[in-house]
PDB file of C-alpha atoms in Angstrom:
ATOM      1  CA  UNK A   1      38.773  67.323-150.801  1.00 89.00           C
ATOM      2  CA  UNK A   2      38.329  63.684-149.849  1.00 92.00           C
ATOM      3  CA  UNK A   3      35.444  62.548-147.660  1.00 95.00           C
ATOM      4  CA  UNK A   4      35.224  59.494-146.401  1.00 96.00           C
ATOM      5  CA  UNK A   5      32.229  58.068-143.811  1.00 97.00           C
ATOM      6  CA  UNK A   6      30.723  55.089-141.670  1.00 98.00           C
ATOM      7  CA  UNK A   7      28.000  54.507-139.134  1.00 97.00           C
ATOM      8  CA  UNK A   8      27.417  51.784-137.301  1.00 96.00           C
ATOM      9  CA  UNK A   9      24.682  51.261-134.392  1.00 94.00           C
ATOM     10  CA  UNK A  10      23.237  49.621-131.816  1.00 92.00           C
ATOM     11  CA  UNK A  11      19.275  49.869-131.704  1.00 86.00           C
ATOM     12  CA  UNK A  12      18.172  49.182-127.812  1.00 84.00           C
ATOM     13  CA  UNK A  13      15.377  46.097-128.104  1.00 76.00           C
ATOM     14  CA  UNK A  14      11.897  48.043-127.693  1.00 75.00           C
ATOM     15  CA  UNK A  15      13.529  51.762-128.331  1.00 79.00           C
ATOM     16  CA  UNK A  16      15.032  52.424-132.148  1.00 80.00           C
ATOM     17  CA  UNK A  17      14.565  56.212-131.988  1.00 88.00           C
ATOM     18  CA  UNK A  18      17.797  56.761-133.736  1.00 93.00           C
ATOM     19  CA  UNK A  19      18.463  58.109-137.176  1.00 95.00           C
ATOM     20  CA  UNK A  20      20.621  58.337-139.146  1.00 97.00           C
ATOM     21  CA  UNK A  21      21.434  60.463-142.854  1.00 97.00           C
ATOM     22  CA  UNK A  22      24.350  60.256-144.896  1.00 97.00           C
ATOM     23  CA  UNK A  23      25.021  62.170-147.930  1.00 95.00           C
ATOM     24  CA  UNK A  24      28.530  61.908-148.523  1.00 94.00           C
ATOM     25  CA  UNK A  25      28.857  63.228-152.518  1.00 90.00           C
ATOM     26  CA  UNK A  26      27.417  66.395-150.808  1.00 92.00           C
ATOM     27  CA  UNK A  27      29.482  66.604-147.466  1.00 94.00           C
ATOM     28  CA  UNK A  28      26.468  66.262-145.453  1.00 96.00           C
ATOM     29  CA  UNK A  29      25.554  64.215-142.453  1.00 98.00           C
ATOM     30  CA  UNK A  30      23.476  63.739-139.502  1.00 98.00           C
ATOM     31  CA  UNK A  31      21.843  62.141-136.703  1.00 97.00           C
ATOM     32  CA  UNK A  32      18.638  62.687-134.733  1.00 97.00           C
ATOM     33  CA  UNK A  33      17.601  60.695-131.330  1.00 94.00           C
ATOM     34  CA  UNK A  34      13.651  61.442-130.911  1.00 88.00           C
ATOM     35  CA  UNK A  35      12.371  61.636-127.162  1.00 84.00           C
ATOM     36  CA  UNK A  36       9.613  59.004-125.855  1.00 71.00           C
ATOM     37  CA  UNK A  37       8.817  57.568-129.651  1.00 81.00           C
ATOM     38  CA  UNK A  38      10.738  58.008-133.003  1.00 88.00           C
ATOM     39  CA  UNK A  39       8.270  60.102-134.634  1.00 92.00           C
ATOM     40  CA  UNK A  40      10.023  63.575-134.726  1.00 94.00           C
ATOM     41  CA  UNK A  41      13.587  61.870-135.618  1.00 95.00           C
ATOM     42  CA  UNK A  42      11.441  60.092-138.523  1.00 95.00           C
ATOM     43  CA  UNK A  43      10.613  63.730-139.672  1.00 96.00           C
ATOM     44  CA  UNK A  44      13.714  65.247-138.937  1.00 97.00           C
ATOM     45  CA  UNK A  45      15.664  62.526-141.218  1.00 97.00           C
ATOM     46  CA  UNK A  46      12.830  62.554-144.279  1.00 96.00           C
ATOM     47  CA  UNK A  47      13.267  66.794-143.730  1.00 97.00           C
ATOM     48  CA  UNK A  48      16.985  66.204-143.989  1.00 97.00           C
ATOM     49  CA  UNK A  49      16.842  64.287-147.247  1.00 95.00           C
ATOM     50  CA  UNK A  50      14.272  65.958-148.444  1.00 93.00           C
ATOM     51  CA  UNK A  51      16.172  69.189-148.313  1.00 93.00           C
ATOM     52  CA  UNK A  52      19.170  67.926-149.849  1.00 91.00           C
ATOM     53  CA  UNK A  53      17.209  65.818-152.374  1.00 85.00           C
ATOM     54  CA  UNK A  54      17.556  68.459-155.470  1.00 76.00           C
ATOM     55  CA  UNK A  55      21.476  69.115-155.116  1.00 75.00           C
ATOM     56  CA  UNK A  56      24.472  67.208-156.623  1.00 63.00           C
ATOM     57  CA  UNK A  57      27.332  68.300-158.069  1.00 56.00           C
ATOM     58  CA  UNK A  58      26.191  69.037-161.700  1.00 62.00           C
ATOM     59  CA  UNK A  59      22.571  71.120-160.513  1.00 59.00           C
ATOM     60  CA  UNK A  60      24.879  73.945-159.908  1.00 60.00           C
ATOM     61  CA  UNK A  61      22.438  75.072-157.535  1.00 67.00           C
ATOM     62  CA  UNK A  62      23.997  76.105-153.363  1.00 76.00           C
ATOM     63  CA  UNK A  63      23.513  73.741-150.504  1.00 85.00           C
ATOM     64  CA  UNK A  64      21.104  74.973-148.353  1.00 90.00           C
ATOM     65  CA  UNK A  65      22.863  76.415-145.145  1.00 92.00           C
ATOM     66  CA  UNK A  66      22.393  73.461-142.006  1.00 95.00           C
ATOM     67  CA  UNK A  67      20.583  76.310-140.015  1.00 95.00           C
ATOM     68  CA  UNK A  68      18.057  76.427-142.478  1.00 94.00           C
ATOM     69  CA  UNK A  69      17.246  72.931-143.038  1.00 96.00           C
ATOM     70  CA  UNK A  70      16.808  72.185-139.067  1.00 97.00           C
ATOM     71  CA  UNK A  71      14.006  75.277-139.172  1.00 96.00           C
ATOM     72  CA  UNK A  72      11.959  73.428-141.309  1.00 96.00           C
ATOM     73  CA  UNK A  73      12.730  70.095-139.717  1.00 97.00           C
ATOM     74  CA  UNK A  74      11.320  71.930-136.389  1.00 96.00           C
ATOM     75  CA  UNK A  75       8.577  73.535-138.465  1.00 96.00           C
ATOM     76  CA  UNK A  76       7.619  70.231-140.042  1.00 97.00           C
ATOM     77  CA  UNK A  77       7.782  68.892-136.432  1.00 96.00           C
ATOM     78  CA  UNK A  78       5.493  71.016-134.943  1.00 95.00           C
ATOM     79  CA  UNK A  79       2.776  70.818-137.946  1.00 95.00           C
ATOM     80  CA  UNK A  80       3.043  67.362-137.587  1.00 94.00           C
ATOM     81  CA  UNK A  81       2.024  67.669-133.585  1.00 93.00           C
ATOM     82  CA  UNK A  82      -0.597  70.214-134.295  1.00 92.00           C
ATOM     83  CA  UNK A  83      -2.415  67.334-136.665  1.00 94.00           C
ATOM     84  CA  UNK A  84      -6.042  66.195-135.909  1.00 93.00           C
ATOM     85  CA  UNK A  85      -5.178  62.540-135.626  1.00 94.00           C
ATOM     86  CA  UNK A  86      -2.255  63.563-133.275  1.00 92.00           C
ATOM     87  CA  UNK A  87      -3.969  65.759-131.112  1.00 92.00           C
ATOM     88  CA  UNK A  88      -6.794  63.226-130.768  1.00 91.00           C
ATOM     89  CA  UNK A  89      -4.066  60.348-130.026  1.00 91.00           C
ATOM     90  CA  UNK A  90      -1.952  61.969-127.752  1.00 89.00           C
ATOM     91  CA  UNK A  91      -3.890  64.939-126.519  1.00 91.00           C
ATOM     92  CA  UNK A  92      -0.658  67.661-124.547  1.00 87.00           C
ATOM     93  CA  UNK A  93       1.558  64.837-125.099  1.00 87.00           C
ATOM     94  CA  UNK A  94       1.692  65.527-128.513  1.00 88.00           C
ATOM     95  CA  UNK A  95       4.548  68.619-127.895  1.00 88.00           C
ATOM     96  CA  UNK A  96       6.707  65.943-126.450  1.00 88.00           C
ATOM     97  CA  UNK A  97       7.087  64.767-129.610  1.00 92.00           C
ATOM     98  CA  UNK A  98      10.623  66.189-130.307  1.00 94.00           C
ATOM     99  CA  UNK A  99      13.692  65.643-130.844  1.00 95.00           C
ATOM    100  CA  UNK A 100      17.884  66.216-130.859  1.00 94.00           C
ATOM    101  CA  UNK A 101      19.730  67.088-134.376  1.00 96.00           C
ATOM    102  CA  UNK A 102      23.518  67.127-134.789  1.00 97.00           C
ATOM    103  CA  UNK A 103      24.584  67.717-138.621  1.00 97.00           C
ATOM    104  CA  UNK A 104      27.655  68.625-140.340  1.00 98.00           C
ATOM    105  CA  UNK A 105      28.523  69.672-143.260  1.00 96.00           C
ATOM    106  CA  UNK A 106      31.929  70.023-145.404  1.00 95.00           C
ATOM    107  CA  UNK A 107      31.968  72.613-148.422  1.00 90.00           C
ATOM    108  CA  UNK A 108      34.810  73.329-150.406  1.00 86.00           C
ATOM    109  CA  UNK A 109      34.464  76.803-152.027  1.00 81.00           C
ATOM    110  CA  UNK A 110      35.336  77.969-155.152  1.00 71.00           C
ATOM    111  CA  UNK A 111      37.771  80.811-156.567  1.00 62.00           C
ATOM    112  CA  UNK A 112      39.013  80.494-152.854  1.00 59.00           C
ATOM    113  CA  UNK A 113      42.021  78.415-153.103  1.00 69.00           C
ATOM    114  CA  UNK A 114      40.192  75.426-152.081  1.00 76.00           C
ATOM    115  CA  UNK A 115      39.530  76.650-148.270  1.00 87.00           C
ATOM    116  CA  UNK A 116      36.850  73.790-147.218  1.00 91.00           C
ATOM    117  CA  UNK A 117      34.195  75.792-144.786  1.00 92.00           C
ATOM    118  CA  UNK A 118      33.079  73.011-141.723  1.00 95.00           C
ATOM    119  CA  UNK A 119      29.539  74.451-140.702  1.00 96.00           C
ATOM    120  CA  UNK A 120      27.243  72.648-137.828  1.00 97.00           C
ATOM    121  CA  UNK A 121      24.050  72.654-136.311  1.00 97.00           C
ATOM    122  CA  UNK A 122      23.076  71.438-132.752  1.00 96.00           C
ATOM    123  CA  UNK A 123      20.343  70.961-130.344  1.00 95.00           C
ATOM    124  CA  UNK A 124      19.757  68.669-127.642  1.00 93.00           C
ATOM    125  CA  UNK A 125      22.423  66.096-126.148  1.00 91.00           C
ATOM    126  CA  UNK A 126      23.925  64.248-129.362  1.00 93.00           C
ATOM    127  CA  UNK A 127      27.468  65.528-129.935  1.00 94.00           C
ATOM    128  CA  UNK A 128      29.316  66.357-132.450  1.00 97.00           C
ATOM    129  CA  UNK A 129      33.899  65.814-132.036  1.00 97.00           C
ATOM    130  CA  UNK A 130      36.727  66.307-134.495  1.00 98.00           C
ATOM    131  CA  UNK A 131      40.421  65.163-133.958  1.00 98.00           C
ATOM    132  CA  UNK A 132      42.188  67.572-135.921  1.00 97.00           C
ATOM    133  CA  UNK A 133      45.361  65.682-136.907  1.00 96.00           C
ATOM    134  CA  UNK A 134      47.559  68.630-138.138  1.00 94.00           C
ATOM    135  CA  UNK A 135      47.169  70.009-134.061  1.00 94.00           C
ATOM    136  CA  UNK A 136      46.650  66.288-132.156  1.00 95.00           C
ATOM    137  CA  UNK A 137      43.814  67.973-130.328  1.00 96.00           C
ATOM    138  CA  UNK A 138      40.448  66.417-129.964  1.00 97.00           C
ATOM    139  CA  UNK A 139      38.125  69.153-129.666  1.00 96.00           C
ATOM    140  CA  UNK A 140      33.791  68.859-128.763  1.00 96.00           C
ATOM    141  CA  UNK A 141      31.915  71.530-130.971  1.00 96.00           C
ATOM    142  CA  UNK A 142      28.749  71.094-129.353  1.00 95.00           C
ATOM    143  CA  UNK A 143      27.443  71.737-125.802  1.00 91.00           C
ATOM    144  CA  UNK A 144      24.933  68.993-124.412  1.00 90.00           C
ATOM    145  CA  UNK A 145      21.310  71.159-123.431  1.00 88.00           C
ATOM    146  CA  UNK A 146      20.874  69.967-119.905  1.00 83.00           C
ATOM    147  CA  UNK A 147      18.936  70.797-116.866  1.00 82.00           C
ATOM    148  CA  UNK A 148      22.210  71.097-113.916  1.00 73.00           C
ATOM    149  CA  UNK A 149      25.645  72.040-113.671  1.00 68.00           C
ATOM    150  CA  UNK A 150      26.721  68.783-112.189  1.00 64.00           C
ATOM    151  CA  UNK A 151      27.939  66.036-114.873  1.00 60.00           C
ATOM    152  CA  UNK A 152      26.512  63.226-112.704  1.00 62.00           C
ATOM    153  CA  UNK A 153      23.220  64.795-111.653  1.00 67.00           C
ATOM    154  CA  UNK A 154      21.890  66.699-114.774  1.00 72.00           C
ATOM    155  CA  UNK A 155      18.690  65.851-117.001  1.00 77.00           C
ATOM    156  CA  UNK A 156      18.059  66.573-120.878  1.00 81.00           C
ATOM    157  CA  UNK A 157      16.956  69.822-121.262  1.00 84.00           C
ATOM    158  CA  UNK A 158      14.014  69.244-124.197  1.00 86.00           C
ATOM    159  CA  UNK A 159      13.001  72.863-124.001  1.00 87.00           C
ATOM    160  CA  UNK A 160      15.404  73.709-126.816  1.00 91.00           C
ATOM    161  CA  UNK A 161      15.142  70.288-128.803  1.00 94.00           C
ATOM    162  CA  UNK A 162      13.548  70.476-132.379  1.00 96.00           C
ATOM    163  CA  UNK A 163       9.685  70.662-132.372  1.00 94.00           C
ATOM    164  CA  UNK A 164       9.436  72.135-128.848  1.00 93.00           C
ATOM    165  CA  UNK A 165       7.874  75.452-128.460  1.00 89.00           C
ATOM    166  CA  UNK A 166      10.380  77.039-126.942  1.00 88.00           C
ATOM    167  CA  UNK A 167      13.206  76.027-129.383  1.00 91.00           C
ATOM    168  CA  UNK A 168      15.476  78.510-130.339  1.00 90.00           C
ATOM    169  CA  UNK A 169      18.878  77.574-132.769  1.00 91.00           C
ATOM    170  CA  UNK A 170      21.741  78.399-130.578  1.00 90.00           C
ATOM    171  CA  UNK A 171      24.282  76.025-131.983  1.00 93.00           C
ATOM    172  CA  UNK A 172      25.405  76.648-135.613  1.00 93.00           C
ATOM    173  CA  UNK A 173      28.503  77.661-137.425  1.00 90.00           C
ATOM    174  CA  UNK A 174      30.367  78.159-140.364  1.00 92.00           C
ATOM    175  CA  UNK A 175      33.529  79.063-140.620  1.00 93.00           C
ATOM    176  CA  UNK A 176      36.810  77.706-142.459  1.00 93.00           C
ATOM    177  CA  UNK A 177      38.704  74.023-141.483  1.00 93.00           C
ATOM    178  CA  UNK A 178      41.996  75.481-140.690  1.00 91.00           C
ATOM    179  CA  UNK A 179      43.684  71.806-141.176  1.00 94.00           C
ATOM    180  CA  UNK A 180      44.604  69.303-143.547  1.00 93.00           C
ATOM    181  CA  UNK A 181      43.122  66.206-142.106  1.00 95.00           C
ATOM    182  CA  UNK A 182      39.962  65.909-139.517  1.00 97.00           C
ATOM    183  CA  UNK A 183      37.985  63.428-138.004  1.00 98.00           C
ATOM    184  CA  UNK A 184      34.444  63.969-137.101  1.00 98.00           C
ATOM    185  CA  UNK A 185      31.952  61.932-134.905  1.00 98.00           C
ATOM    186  CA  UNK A 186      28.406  62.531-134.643  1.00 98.00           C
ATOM    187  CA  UNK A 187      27.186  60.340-131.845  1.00 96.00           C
ATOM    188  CA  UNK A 188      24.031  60.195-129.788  1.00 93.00           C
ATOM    189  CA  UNK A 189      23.635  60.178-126.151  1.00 89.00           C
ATOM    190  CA  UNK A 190      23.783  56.220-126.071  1.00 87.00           C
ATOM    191  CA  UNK A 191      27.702  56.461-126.315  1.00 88.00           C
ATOM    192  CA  UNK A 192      28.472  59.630-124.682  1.00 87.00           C
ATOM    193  CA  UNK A 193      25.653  59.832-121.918  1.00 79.00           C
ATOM    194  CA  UNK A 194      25.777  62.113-119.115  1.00 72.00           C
ATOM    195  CA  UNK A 195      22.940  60.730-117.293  1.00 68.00           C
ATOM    196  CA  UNK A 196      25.082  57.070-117.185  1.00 65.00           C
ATOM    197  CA  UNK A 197      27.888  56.678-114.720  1.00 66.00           C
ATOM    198  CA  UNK A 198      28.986  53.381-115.826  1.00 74.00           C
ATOM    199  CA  UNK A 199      29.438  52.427-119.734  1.00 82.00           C
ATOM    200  CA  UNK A 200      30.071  55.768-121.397  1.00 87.00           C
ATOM    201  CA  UNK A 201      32.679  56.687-123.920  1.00 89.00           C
ATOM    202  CA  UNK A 202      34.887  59.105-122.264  1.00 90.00           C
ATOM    203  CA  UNK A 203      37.001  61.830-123.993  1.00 93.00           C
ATOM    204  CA  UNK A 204      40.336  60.001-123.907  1.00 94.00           C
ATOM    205  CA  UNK A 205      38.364  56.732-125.427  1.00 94.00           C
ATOM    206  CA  UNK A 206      37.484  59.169-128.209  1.00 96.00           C
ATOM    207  CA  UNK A 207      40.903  60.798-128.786  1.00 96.00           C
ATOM    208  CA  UNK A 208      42.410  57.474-128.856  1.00 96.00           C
ATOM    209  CA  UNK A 209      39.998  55.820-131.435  1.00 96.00           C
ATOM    210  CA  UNK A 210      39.549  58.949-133.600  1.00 97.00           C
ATOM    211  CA  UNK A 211      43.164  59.506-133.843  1.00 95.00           C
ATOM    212  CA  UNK A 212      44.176  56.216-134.964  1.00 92.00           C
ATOM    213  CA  UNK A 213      44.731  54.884-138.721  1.00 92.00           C
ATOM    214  CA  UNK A 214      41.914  52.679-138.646  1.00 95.00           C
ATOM    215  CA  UNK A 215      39.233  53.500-141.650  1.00 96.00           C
ATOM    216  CA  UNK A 216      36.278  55.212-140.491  1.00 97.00           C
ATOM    217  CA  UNK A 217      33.865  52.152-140.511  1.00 97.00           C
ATOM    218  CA  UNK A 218      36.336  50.332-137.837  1.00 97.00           C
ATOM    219  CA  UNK A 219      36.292  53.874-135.927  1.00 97.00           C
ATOM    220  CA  UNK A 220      32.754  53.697-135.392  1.00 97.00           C
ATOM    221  CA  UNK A 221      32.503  50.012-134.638  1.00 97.00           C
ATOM    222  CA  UNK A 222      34.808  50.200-132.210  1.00 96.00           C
ATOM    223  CA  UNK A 223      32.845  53.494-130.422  1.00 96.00           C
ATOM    224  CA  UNK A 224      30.098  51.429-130.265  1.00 95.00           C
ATOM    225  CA  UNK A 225      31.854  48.857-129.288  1.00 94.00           C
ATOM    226  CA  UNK A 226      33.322  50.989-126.241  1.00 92.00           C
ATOM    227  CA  UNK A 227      29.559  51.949-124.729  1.00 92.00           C
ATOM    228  CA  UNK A 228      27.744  49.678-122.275  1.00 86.00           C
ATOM    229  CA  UNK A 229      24.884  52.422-122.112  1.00 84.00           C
ATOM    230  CA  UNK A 230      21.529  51.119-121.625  1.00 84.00           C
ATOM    231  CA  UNK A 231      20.264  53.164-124.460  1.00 86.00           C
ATOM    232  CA  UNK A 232      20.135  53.636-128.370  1.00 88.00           C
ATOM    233  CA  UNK A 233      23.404  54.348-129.351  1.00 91.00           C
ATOM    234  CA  UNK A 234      24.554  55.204-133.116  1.00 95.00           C
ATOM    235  CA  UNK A 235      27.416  56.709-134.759  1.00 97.00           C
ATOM    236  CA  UNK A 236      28.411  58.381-137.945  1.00 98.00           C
ATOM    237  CA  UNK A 237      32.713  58.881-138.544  1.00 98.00           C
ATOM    238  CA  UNK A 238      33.243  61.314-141.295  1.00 98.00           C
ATOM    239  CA  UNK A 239      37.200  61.694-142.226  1.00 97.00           C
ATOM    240  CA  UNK A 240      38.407  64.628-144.189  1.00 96.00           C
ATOM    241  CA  UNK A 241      41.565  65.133-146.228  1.00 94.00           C
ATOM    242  CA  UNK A 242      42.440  68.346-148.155  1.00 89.00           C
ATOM    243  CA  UNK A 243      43.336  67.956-151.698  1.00 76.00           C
ATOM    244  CA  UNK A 244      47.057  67.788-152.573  1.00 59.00           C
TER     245      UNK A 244
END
């Protein structure tokens, strides 16, 4: 299979709690947004690397499934707000230190004809798309964890974010890419927010920019590009072609 990615962002002056991890050799990716300060995305992208660190293509050893690398990244969070200096620091605030994780992964398998197996995992309010070229059909694999039904009067939901107490993984998958040619975008909340009436990317803005020929380093400038959000806002664009 070839894998190709980009990211591009757009750090809000004062903010930065974006970040970002790109393995590409290994078909991995993903982004964290941390709430109120960047420490939990620090330690959910140093988790994420950390995890992967040992495994190329030669070790022979498996990936570790997504699922299981975002249990230690909320295990490692949570540690990390049970620590003396924390605790001292930032007294009950120190369980809001959390945050979102959207990371995919693309795994071709062997003695299996080549099938390529997409897998995810999810929580909080960063998203993860594909255009799947072979159908034309832009589909969202995640769900956004909010607080209200209504699009334009809803709040993140950090209850189920990584490091909170209550955090339970809902959102992960593997299963086979039934299609020749994908595009994926991982993007936080700064492009795609709910909260924001004015300045978001909207679905069709997605389609059309995802579905184009452009290389994947244009795609995401040009979804970054497309947000006026007044937040953080960062993007990965992976693009996948089965061998021929």
């Amino acid at each position: 299979m070839l894998i190709e990615a980009a990211r591009a962002e757009r750090p809000r002056a004062g903010k930065d709690h974006d970040r970002l991890e790109m393995l590409p050799d290994l078909g991995r990716f993903a982004l964290f947004d941390g709430a109120a300060q960047a420490m939990a995305s620090d330690i959910a992208a140093q988790v994420f690397a950390d995890q992967h660190r040992q495994y190329d293509a030669t070790t022979g050893f498996p990936l570790p499934l997504l699922n299981e690398v975002f249990e230690e990244i909320h295990k490692r969070i949570q540690e990390f707000q049970g620590e003396e200096a924390v605790v001292k620091a930032l007294g009950d605030k120190a369980k809001n230190i959390v945050t979102t994780g959207t990371a995919l992964g693309l795994r071709q398998l062997e003695n299996s004809r080549g099938t390529v197996i997409r897998e995810y995992a999810h929580a909080g309010d960063s998203s993860l798309w594909m255009f799947d070229y072979d159908a034309g059909q832009l589909i969202k694999l995640t769900e956004d964890e909010v607080i209200g039904n209504d699009s334009e009067n809803c709040l993140p939901d950090i209850r189920n974010w990584l490091g909170s107490p209550e955090h339970e993984l809902t959102q992960w998958l593997g299963t086979p890419l039934k299609t020749d040619h994908a595009a994926f975008a991982l993007m936080s909340d700064g492009v795609t927010s709910f909260e924001a009436k004015r300045g978001k990317v909207d679905e069709p803005e997605i389609e059309e920019i995802l579905r184009g020929d452009a290389s994947p380093r244009s795609k995401a400038d040009r979804l970054i590009s497309a947000s006026a959000v007044r937040d953080d806002a960062s993007v990965i664009v992976v693009e996948f072609r089965a061998d021929k």
